[in-house]
PDB file of C-alpha atoms in Angstrom:
ATOM      1  CA  UNK A   1      76.630 102.174  57.567  1.00  0.00           C
ATOM      2  CA  UNK A   2      79.225 104.855  58.059  1.00  0.00           C
ATOM      3  CA  UNK A   3      80.203 105.023  54.395  1.00  0.00           C
ATOM      4  CA  UNK A   4      77.734 107.818  53.455  1.00  0.00           C
ATOM      5  CA  UNK A   5      79.164 109.993  56.248  1.00  0.00           C
ATOM      6  CA  UNK A   6      82.721 109.257  55.259  1.00  0.00           C
ATOM      7  CA  UNK A   7      81.875 110.190  51.634  1.00  0.00           C
ATOM      8  CA  UNK A   8      80.318 113.455  52.633  1.00  0.00           C
ATOM      9  CA  UNK A   9      83.296 114.271  54.914  1.00  0.00           C
ATOM     10  CA  UNK A  10      85.795 113.504  52.179  1.00  0.00           C
ATOM     11  CA  UNK A  11      83.930 115.722  49.729  1.00  0.00           C
ATOM     12  CA  UNK A  12      83.285 118.597  52.134  1.00  0.00           C
ATOM     13  CA  UNK A  13      86.408 118.446  54.288  1.00  0.00           C
ATOM     14  CA  UNK A  14      88.981 116.043  52.798  1.00  0.00           C
ATOM     15  CA  UNK A  15      89.198 117.482  49.252  1.00  0.00           C
ATOM     16  CA  UNK A  16      89.319 121.220  50.284  1.00  0.00           C
ATOM     17  CA  UNK A  17      91.945 120.363  52.914  1.00  0.00           C
ATOM     18  CA  UNK A  18      94.128 118.402  50.441  1.00  0.00           C
ATOM     19  CA  UNK A  19      93.747 121.162  47.852  1.00  0.00           C
ATOM     20  CA  UNK A  20      94.704 123.784  50.388  1.00  0.00           C
ATOM     21  CA  UNK A  21      97.808 121.879  51.464  1.00  0.00           C
ATOM     22  CA  UNK A  22      98.797 121.521  47.812  1.00  0.00           C
ATOM     23  CA  UNK A  23      98.336 125.225  47.109  1.00  0.00           C
ATOM     24  CA  UNK A  24     100.421 126.106  50.177  1.00  0.00           C
ATOM     25  CA  UNK A  25     103.350 124.399  48.465  1.00  0.00           C
ATOM     26  CA  UNK A  26     103.027 126.474  45.267  1.00  0.00           C
ATOM     27  CA  UNK A  27     103.270 130.157  44.317  1.00  0.00           C
ATOM     28  CA  UNK A  28      99.649 130.390  43.210  1.00  0.00           C
ATOM     29  CA  UNK A  29      98.177 133.920  43.023  1.00  0.00           C
ATOM     30  CA  UNK A  30      95.430 135.690  41.197  1.00  0.00           C
ATOM     31  CA  UNK A  31      97.826 136.373  38.354  1.00  0.00           C
ATOM     32  CA  UNK A  32      98.882 132.879  37.566  1.00  0.00           C
ATOM     33  CA  UNK A  33      96.009 130.608  38.522  1.00  0.00           C
ATOM     34  CA  UNK A  34      93.908 128.982  35.749  1.00  0.00           C
ATOM     35  CA  UNK A  35      90.541 130.523  34.935  1.00  0.00           C
ATOM     36  CA  UNK A  36      87.899 130.592  32.157  1.00  0.00           C
ATOM     37  CA  UNK A  37      86.901 133.961  30.597  1.00  0.00           C
ATOM     38  CA  UNK A  38      84.019 133.487  28.221  1.00  0.00           C
ATOM     39  CA  UNK A  39      85.128 130.886  25.698  1.00  0.00           C
ATOM     40  CA  UNK A  40      88.815 131.458  26.509  1.00  0.00           C
ATOM     41  CA  UNK A  41      90.512 129.060  28.917  1.00  0.00           C
ATOM     42  CA  UNK A  42      93.674 130.402  30.557  1.00  0.00           C
ATOM     43  CA  UNK A  43      95.834 127.584  31.978  1.00  0.00           C
ATOM     44  CA  UNK A  44      97.533 127.805  35.353  1.00  0.00           C
ATOM     45  CA  UNK A  45     101.202 128.826  35.354  1.00  0.00           C
ATOM     46  CA  UNK A  46     101.927 128.605  39.068  1.00  0.00           C
ATOM     47  CA  UNK A  47     104.791 126.340  40.150  1.00  0.00           C
ATOM     48  CA  UNK A  48     105.703 124.090  43.053  1.00  0.00           C
ATOM     49  CA  UNK A  49     107.947 125.934  45.598  1.00  0.00           C
ATOM     50  CA  UNK A  50     107.996 123.494  48.475  1.00  0.00           C
ATOM     51  CA  UNK A  51     108.100 125.004  51.985  1.00  0.00           C
ATOM     52  CA  UNK A  52     109.010 128.541  50.778  1.00  0.00           C
ATOM     53  CA  UNK A  53     105.673 129.991  51.909  1.00  0.00           C
ATOM     54  CA  UNK A  54     105.961 128.475  55.355  1.00  0.00           C
ATOM     55  CA  UNK A  55     109.520 129.708  55.785  1.00  0.00           C
ATOM     56  CA  UNK A  56     108.507 133.256  54.725  1.00  0.00           C
ATOM     57  CA  UNK A  57     105.571 133.298  57.164  1.00  0.00           C
ATOM     58  CA  UNK A  58     107.325 131.850  60.121  1.00  0.00           C
ATOM     59  CA  UNK A  59     110.335 134.153  59.783  1.00  0.00           C
ATOM     60  CA  UNK A  60     108.276 137.285  59.509  1.00  0.00           C
ATOM     61  CA  UNK A  61     107.552 139.558  62.452  1.00  0.00           C
ATOM     62  CA  UNK A  62     103.979 139.941  61.184  1.00  0.00           C
ATOM     63  CA  UNK A  63     103.175 136.312  61.955  1.00  0.00           C
ATOM     64  CA  UNK A  64     104.440 136.435  65.514  1.00  0.00           C
ATOM     65  CA  UNK A  65     102.612 139.727  66.178  1.00  0.00           C
ATOM     66  CA  UNK A  66      99.343 138.220  64.959  1.00  0.00           C
ATOM     67  CA  UNK A  67     100.008 135.029  66.877  1.00  0.00           C
ATOM     68  CA  UNK A  68     100.573 136.961  70.104  1.00  0.00           C
ATOM     69  CA  UNK A  69      97.324 138.897  69.779  1.00  0.00           C
ATOM     70  CA  UNK A  70      95.453 135.723  68.763  1.00  0.00           C
ATOM     71  CA  UNK A  71      96.725 133.931  71.885  1.00  0.00           C
ATOM     72  CA  UNK A  72      95.794 136.901  74.154  1.00  0.00           C
ATOM     73  CA  UNK A  73      92.346 137.156  72.465  1.00  0.00           C
ATOM     74  CA  UNK A  74      91.736 133.379  72.923  1.00  0.00           C
ATOM     75  CA  UNK A  75      92.950 133.114  76.541  1.00  0.00           C
ATOM     76  CA  UNK A  76      91.025 136.207  77.670  1.00  0.00           C
ATOM     77  CA  UNK A  77      87.808 135.287  75.937  1.00  0.00           C
ATOM     78  CA  UNK A  78      87.795 131.637  77.016  1.00  0.00           C
ATOM     79  CA  UNK A  79      88.632 132.556  80.625  1.00  0.00           C
ATOM     80  CA  UNK A  80      85.742 135.078  80.709  1.00  0.00           C
ATOM     81  CA  UNK A  81      83.444 132.626  78.922  1.00  0.00           C
ATOM     82  CA  UNK A  82      84.173 129.967  81.536  1.00  0.00           C
ATOM     83  CA  UNK A  83      84.194 132.203  84.530  1.00  0.00           C
ATOM     84  CA  UNK A  84      81.022 134.141  83.821  1.00  0.00           C
ATOM     85  CA  UNK A  85      79.306 131.015  82.502  1.00  0.00           C
ATOM     86  CA  UNK A  86      80.123 129.049  85.656  1.00  0.00           C
ATOM     87  CA  UNK A  87      78.872 131.863  87.832  1.00  0.00           C
ATOM     88  CA  UNK A  88      75.588 132.111  86.008  1.00  0.00           C
ATOM     89  CA  UNK A  89      75.163 128.306  85.940  1.00  0.00           C
ATOM     90  CA  UNK A  90      75.686 128.121  89.662  1.00  0.00           C
ATOM     91  CA  UNK A  91      73.059 130.906  90.151  1.00  0.00           C
ATOM     92  CA  UNK A  92      70.537 129.239  87.836  1.00  0.00           C
ATOM     93  CA  UNK A  93      71.042 125.835  89.438  1.00  0.00           C
ATOM     94  CA  UNK A  94      69.444 127.150  92.656  1.00  0.00           C
ATOM     95  CA  UNK A  95      65.756 127.495  93.396  1.00  0.00           C
ATOM     96  CA  UNK A  96      64.882 130.949  92.053  1.00  0.00           C
ATOM     97  CA  UNK A  97      61.653 132.680  91.087  1.00  0.00           C
ATOM     98  CA  UNK A  98      61.293 133.156  87.303  1.00  0.00           C
ATOM     99  CA  UNK A  99      64.313 130.855  86.807  1.00  0.00           C
ATOM    100  CA  UNK A 100      63.033 129.722  83.368  1.00  0.00           C
ATOM    101  CA  UNK A 101      62.635 133.253  82.218  1.00  0.00           C
ATOM    102  CA  UNK A 102      66.220 134.101  83.222  1.00  0.00           C
ATOM    103  CA  UNK A 103      67.499 130.989  81.360  1.00  0.00           C
ATOM    104  CA  UNK A 104      65.704 132.142  78.172  1.00  0.00           C
ATOM    105  CA  UNK A 105      66.998 135.674  78.409  1.00  0.00           C
ATOM    106  CA  UNK A 106      70.585 134.560  79.095  1.00  0.00           C
ATOM    107  CA  UNK A 107      70.639 132.161  76.192  1.00  0.00           C
ATOM    108  CA  UNK A 108      69.392 134.710  73.635  1.00  0.00           C
ATOM    109  CA  UNK A 109      72.867 136.014  72.701  1.00  0.00           C
ATOM    110  CA  UNK A 110      73.720 132.431  71.651  1.00  0.00           C
ATOM    111  CA  UNK A 111      70.559 132.184  69.596  1.00  0.00           C
ATOM    112  CA  UNK A 112      71.334 135.362  67.576  1.00  0.00           C
ATOM    113  CA  UNK A 113      73.493 134.726  64.483  1.00  0.00           C
ATOM    114  CA  UNK A 114      77.039 135.922  64.934  1.00  0.00           C
ATOM    115  CA  UNK A 115      76.900 138.268  61.929  1.00  0.00           C
ATOM    116  CA  UNK A 116      73.719 139.885  63.268  1.00  0.00           C
ATOM    117  CA  UNK A 117      75.237 140.358  66.663  1.00  0.00           C
ATOM    118  CA  UNK A 118      78.420 141.778  65.133  1.00  0.00           C
ATOM    119  CA  UNK A 119      76.454 144.446  63.127  1.00  0.00           C
ATOM    120  CA  UNK A 120      74.402 145.415  66.232  1.00  0.00           C
ATOM    121  CA  UNK A 121      77.492 145.865  68.356  1.00  0.00           C
ATOM    122  CA  UNK A 122      79.222 147.812  65.625  1.00  0.00           C
ATOM    123  CA  UNK A 123      76.285 150.229  65.748  1.00  0.00           C
ATOM    124  CA  UNK A 124      76.459 150.385  69.537  1.00  0.00           C
ATOM    125  CA  UNK A 125      80.182 151.245  69.327  1.00  0.00           C
ATOM    126  CA  UNK A 126      79.597 154.036  66.762  1.00  0.00           C
ATOM    127  CA  UNK A 127      81.460 157.175  67.904  1.00  0.00           C
ATOM    128  CA  UNK A 128      78.741 159.553  66.800  1.00  0.00           C
ATOM    129  CA  UNK A 129      75.444 157.711  66.951  1.00  0.00           C
ATOM    130  CA  UNK A 130      76.230 154.718  69.178  1.00  0.00           C
ATOM    131  CA  UNK A 131      74.101 153.918  72.190  1.00  0.00           C
ATOM    132  CA  UNK A 132      77.102 153.380  74.469  1.00  0.00           C
ATOM    133  CA  UNK A 133      78.493 156.927  73.781  1.00  0.00           C
ATOM    134  CA  UNK A 134      74.986 158.260  74.055  1.00  0.00           C
ATOM    135  CA  UNK A 135      74.781 157.006  77.651  1.00  0.00           C
ATOM    136  CA  UNK A 136      78.245 158.359  78.394  1.00  0.00           C
ATOM    137  CA  UNK A 137      77.153 161.842  77.171  1.00  0.00           C
ATOM    138  CA  UNK A 138      74.048 161.657  79.241  1.00  0.00           C
ATOM    139  CA  UNK A 139      76.190 160.980  82.284  1.00  0.00           C
ATOM    140  CA  UNK A 140      78.284 164.040  81.501  1.00  0.00           C
ATOM    141  CA  UNK A 141      81.210 162.088  80.110  1.00  0.00           C
ATOM    142  CA  UNK A 142      82.920 162.455  76.782  1.00  0.00           C
ATOM    143  CA  UNK A 143      82.358 159.963  73.944  1.00  0.00           C
ATOM    144  CA  UNK A 144      84.943 157.272  73.248  1.00  0.00           C
ATOM    145  CA  UNK A 145      86.179 156.272  69.777  1.00  0.00           C
ATOM    146  CA  UNK A 146      85.753 152.598  70.550  1.00  0.00           C
ATOM    147  CA  UNK A 147      86.861 151.296  67.183  1.00  0.00           C
ATOM    148  CA  UNK A 148      89.423 154.053  66.420  1.00  0.00           C
ATOM    149  CA  UNK A 149      92.029 153.210  69.055  1.00  0.00           C
ATOM    150  CA  UNK A 150      93.886 149.873  69.067  1.00  0.00           C
ATOM    151  CA  UNK A 151      93.359 149.286  72.863  1.00  0.00           C
ATOM    152  CA  UNK A 152      89.695 150.165  72.937  1.00  0.00           C
ATOM    153  CA  UNK A 153      89.083 148.190  69.740  1.00  0.00           C
ATOM    154  CA  UNK A 154      90.625 145.083  71.287  1.00  0.00           C
ATOM    155  CA  UNK A 155      88.533 145.567  74.383  1.00  0.00           C
ATOM    156  CA  UNK A 156      85.446 146.067  72.175  1.00  0.00           C
ATOM    157  CA  UNK A 157      85.804 142.842  70.186  1.00  0.00           C
ATOM    158  CA  UNK A 158      86.587 140.818  73.353  1.00  0.00           C
ATOM    159  CA  UNK A 159      83.383 142.173  74.918  1.00  0.00           C
ATOM    160  CA  UNK A 160      81.308 141.193  71.883  1.00  0.00           C
ATOM    161  CA  UNK A 161      82.829 137.693  71.820  1.00  0.00           C
ATOM    162  CA  UNK A 162      82.236 137.195  75.530  1.00  0.00           C
ATOM    163  CA  UNK A 163      78.577 138.260  75.139  1.00  0.00           C
ATOM    164  CA  UNK A 164      78.080 135.705  72.396  1.00  0.00           C
ATOM    165  CA  UNK A 165      80.062 132.831  74.012  1.00  0.00           C
ATOM    166  CA  UNK A 166      78.933 132.981  77.669  1.00  0.00           C
ATOM    167  CA  UNK A 167      75.500 131.276  77.009  1.00  0.00           C
ATOM    168  CA  UNK A 168      77.104 128.151  75.560  1.00  0.00           C
ATOM    169  CA  UNK A 169      79.344 127.765  78.594  1.00  0.00           C
ATOM    170  CA  UNK A 170      76.416 128.499  80.919  1.00  0.00           C
ATOM    171  CA  UNK A 171      74.132 125.836  79.378  1.00  0.00           C
ATOM    172  CA  UNK A 172      76.897 123.184  79.224  1.00  0.00           C
ATOM    173  CA  UNK A 173      78.048 123.797  82.852  1.00  0.00           C
ATOM    174  CA  UNK A 174      74.430 124.021  84.036  1.00  0.00           C
ATOM    175  CA  UNK A 175      73.826 120.532  82.596  1.00  0.00           C
ATOM    176  CA  UNK A 176      76.982 119.316  84.435  1.00  0.00           C
ATOM    177  CA  UNK A 177      75.863 120.837  87.732  1.00  0.00           C
ATOM    178  CA  UNK A 178      72.496 119.112  87.513  1.00  0.00           C
ATOM    179  CA  UNK A 179      74.229 115.729  87.038  1.00  0.00           C
ATOM    180  CA  UNK A 180      76.036 116.065  90.408  1.00  0.00           C
ATOM    181  CA  UNK A 181      74.119 114.137  93.093  1.00  0.00           C
ATOM    182  CA  UNK A 182      72.458 116.420  95.610  1.00  0.00           C
ATOM    183  CA  UNK A 183      73.347 113.895  98.380  1.00  0.00           C
ATOM    184  CA  UNK A 184      76.972 114.963  98.169  1.00  0.00           C
ATOM    185  CA  UNK A 185      76.110 118.522  99.030  1.00  0.00           C
ATOM    186  CA  UNK A 186      73.796 117.488 101.810  1.00  0.00           C
ATOM    187  CA  UNK A 187      76.468 115.254 103.357  1.00  0.00           C
ATOM    188  CA  UNK A 188      79.135 117.965 103.106  1.00  0.00           C
ATOM    189  CA  UNK A 189      76.720 120.488 104.701  1.00  0.00           C
ATOM    190  CA  UNK A 190      76.066 118.102 107.591  1.00  0.00           C
ATOM    191  CA  UNK A 191      79.835 117.734 108.062  1.00  0.00           C
ATOM    192  CA  UNK A 192      80.045 121.510 108.417  1.00  0.00           C
ATOM    193  CA  UNK A 193      81.645 122.365 105.026  1.00  0.00           C
ATOM    194  CA  UNK A 194      81.273 126.003 104.026  1.00  0.00           C
ATOM    195  CA  UNK A 195      79.872 127.048 100.677  1.00  0.00           C
ATOM    196  CA  UNK A 196      83.338 127.651  99.253  1.00  0.00           C
ATOM    197  CA  UNK A 197      84.519 124.229 100.507  1.00  0.00           C
ATOM    198  CA  UNK A 198      81.512 122.567  98.871  1.00  0.00           C
ATOM    199  CA  UNK A 199      82.203 124.406  95.639  1.00  0.00           C
ATOM    200  CA  UNK A 200      85.908 123.477  95.647  1.00  0.00           C
ATOM    201  CA  UNK A 201      85.530 119.808  96.752  1.00  0.00           C
ATOM    202  CA  UNK A 202      82.296 118.833  94.975  1.00  0.00           C
ATOM    203  CA  UNK A 203      81.337 121.319  92.270  1.00  0.00           C
ATOM    204  CA  UNK A 204      84.654 121.746  90.455  1.00  0.00           C
ATOM    205  CA  UNK A 205      85.607 118.019  90.486  1.00  0.00           C
ATOM    206  CA  UNK A 206      82.073 117.111  89.414  1.00  0.00           C
ATOM    207  CA  UNK A 207      82.333 119.504  86.416  1.00  0.00           C
ATOM    208  CA  UNK A 208      85.828 118.289  85.379  1.00  0.00           C
ATOM    209  CA  UNK A 209      84.767 116.273  82.381  1.00  0.00           C
ATOM    210  CA  UNK A 210      82.271 118.892  81.115  1.00  0.00           C
ATOM    211  CA  UNK A 211      84.805 121.692  81.718  1.00  0.00           C
ATOM    212  CA  UNK A 212      87.563 119.933  79.821  1.00  0.00           C
ATOM    213  CA  UNK A 213      85.341 119.528  76.786  1.00  0.00           C
ATOM    214  CA  UNK A 214      83.887 123.029  76.683  1.00  0.00           C
ATOM    215  CA  UNK A 215      87.193 124.705  77.315  1.00  0.00           C
ATOM    216  CA  UNK A 216      88.767 122.797  74.389  1.00  0.00           C
ATOM    217  CA  UNK A 217      85.789 123.603  72.082  1.00  0.00           C
ATOM    218  CA  UNK A 218      85.749 127.256  73.262  1.00  0.00           C
ATOM    219  CA  UNK A 219      89.481 127.557  72.508  1.00  0.00           C
ATOM    220  CA  UNK A 220      89.155 126.195  68.991  1.00  0.00           C
ATOM    221  CA  UNK A 221      86.098 128.318  68.203  1.00  0.00           C
ATOM    222  CA  UNK A 222      87.600 131.483  69.658  1.00  0.00           C
ATOM    223  CA  UNK A 223      90.986 130.971  67.945  1.00  0.00           C
ATOM    224  CA  UNK A 224      89.112 130.844  64.587  1.00  0.00           C
ATOM    225  CA  UNK A 225      86.402 133.456  65.454  1.00  0.00           C
ATOM    226  CA  UNK A 226      86.419 135.152  62.117  1.00  0.00           C
ATOM    227  CA  UNK A 227      82.986 136.978  61.960  1.00  0.00           C
ATOM    228  CA  UNK A 228      83.377 139.050  65.132  1.00  0.00           C
ATOM    229  CA  UNK A 229      86.744 140.484  64.267  1.00  0.00           C
ATOM    230  CA  UNK A 230      85.971 140.999  60.605  1.00  0.00           C
ATOM    231  CA  UNK A 231      82.480 142.436  60.944  1.00  0.00           C
ATOM    232  CA  UNK A 232      83.020 144.660  64.059  1.00  0.00           C
ATOM    233  CA  UNK A 233      86.420 146.179  63.324  1.00  0.00           C
ATOM    234  CA  UNK A 234      87.414 144.850  59.883  1.00  0.00           C
ATOM    235  CA  UNK A 235      90.730 144.070  61.548  1.00  0.00           C
ATOM    236  CA  UNK A 236      91.293 147.735  62.312  1.00  0.00           C
ATOM    237  CA  UNK A 237      92.379 150.261  63.184  1.00  0.00           C
ATOM    238  CA  UNK A 238      94.973 149.383  60.640  1.00  0.00           C
ATOM    239  CA  UNK A 239      95.417 145.690  61.282  1.00  0.00           C
ATOM    240  CA  UNK A 240      95.716 145.887  65.105  1.00  0.00           C
ATOM    241  CA  UNK A 241      92.775 143.514  65.879  1.00  0.00           C
ATOM    242  CA  UNK A 242      93.394 141.028  63.119  1.00  0.00           C
ATOM    243  CA  UNK A 243      93.870 137.500  64.305  1.00  0.00           C
ATOM    244  CA  UNK A 244      95.530 134.761  62.317  1.00  0.00           C
ATOM    245  CA  UNK A 245      92.421 133.572  60.511  1.00  0.00           C
ATOM    246  CA  UNK A 246      91.313 137.056  59.423  1.00  0.00           C
ATOM    247  CA  UNK A 247      94.761 137.758  58.039  1.00  0.00           C
ATOM    248  CA  UNK A 248      94.587 134.498  56.090  1.00  0.00           C
ATOM    249  CA  UNK A 249      91.346 135.759  54.610  1.00  0.00           C
ATOM    250  CA  UNK A 250      92.883 139.067  53.759  1.00  0.00           C
ATOM    251  CA  UNK A 251      95.738 137.323  51.915  1.00  0.00           C
ATOM    252  CA  UNK A 252      93.221 135.370  49.695  1.00  0.00           C
ATOM    253  CA  UNK A 253      90.556 138.008  49.029  1.00  0.00           C
ATOM    254  CA  UNK A 254      92.110 141.514  49.061  1.00  0.00           C
ATOM    255  CA  UNK A 255      94.573 143.196  46.759  1.00  0.00           C
ATOM    256  CA  UNK A 256      96.490 140.744  44.505  1.00  0.00           C
ATOM    257  CA  UNK A 257      95.034 137.589  45.832  1.00  0.00           C
ATOM    258  CA  UNK A 258      97.751 135.408  47.299  1.00  0.00           C
ATOM    259  CA  UNK A 259      96.156 131.940  47.368  1.00  0.00           C
ATOM    260  CA  UNK A 260      99.280 130.060  48.183  1.00  0.00           C
ATOM    261  CA  UNK A 261     100.143 132.374  51.081  1.00  0.00           C
ATOM    262  CA  UNK A 262      96.633 132.211  52.446  1.00  0.00           C
ATOM    263  CA  UNK A 263      96.616 128.412  52.191  1.00  0.00           C
ATOM    264  CA  UNK A 264      99.933 128.282  54.116  1.00  0.00           C
ATOM    265  CA  UNK A 265      98.500 130.481  56.850  1.00  0.00           C
ATOM    266  CA  UNK A 266      95.530 128.129  57.077  1.00  0.00           C
ATOM    267  CA  UNK A 267      97.698 125.049  57.285  1.00  0.00           C
ATOM    268  CA  UNK A 268      99.790 126.580  60.059  1.00  0.00           C
ATOM    269  CA  UNK A 269      96.635 127.528  61.999  1.00  0.00           C
ATOM    270  CA  UNK A 270      95.361 123.967  61.596  1.00  0.00           C
ATOM    271  CA  UNK A 271      98.630 122.477  62.729  1.00  0.00           C
ATOM    272  CA  UNK A 272      98.696 124.641  65.861  1.00  0.00           C
ATOM    273  CA  UNK A 273      95.152 123.722  66.818  1.00  0.00           C
ATOM    274  CA  UNK A 274      95.867 119.966  66.284  1.00  0.00           C
ATOM    275  CA  UNK A 275      98.950 120.189  68.498  1.00  0.00           C
ATOM    276  CA  UNK A 276      96.928 122.047  71.109  1.00  0.00           C
ATOM    277  CA  UNK A 277      94.067 119.533  71.085  1.00  0.00           C
ATOM    278  CA  UNK A 278      96.367 116.511  71.222  1.00  0.00           C
ATOM    279  CA  UNK A 279      98.446 118.003  74.024  1.00  0.00           C
ATOM    280  CA  UNK A 280      95.340 118.968  75.921  1.00  0.00           C
ATOM    281  CA  UNK A 281      93.852 115.478  75.696  1.00  0.00           C
ATOM    282  CA  UNK A 282      97.062 113.895  76.828  1.00  0.00           C
ATOM    283  CA  UNK A 283      97.272 116.176  79.781  1.00  0.00           C
ATOM    284  CA  UNK A 284      93.749 115.276  80.791  1.00  0.00           C
ATOM    285  CA  UNK A 285      94.466 111.560  80.418  1.00  0.00           C
ATOM    286  CA  UNK A 286      97.580 111.804  82.494  1.00  0.00           C
ATOM    287  CA  UNK A 287      95.422 113.347  85.276  1.00  0.00           C
ATOM    288  CA  UNK A 288      92.973 110.398  85.142  1.00  0.00           C
ATOM    289  CA  UNK A 289      90.305 112.017  82.951  1.00  0.00           C
ATOM    290  CA  UNK A 290      88.893 109.333  80.568  1.00  0.00           C
ATOM    291  CA  UNK A 291      88.207 111.965  77.874  1.00  0.00           C
TER     292      UNK A 291
END
């Protein structure tokens, strides 16, 4: 019964992955890869080079610069996703007028396709016609070139990703909060526990399984968040906001297309995420989490 699913996964995931790993071990570029032009068939002339691409990438300062920014980007975004999402989930878990309306409004950023949100925010950040600078000018302040300076550009893309990612965390954590028995809070309140003590002793432990799952998923998604970086800043200014996955794209689809180099970048990214996921799960299991 699982055979159809396995076949689909092998076709859509297994074959491209195997092809990518193979290309990463060659010197395939736009110049030497096989192609068909009209009735003319040009054969491939690229050769097997082993781990040469990996050695070149891992010994370059460029890779470590991109990795550092990717790690900062991921940690900051996931921390803000979780923190803001947890705060909103706690608020919406209480009895509140128009609570359903607030839930719908807060989940809208998640419902908007990422590329649409990216284009909207790019317009908002526009130095001359953007809404954000318009409000700053109305307040008597000067406009800011949000996407022209490396620091403000990094802050800008983090803000966009947080805006998009918070609703997922909020919904997941809200579901976790609603699964915690209310009797625990009532008993703690009778025993004289403060709101902070109830939050620390009941809410956080009760959310441990949900939190571990959403943090891991959020880390993987953010680490590979291609559309926000590419569509908001195009990796700029220069290549200051490029993360690993956007640079891998640049290698394959700009200039003289370096397919082997791009494939090697992709395999390295995959390997890092696999190591992260395995290490994360082992840590949770060592702490008694069944996940």
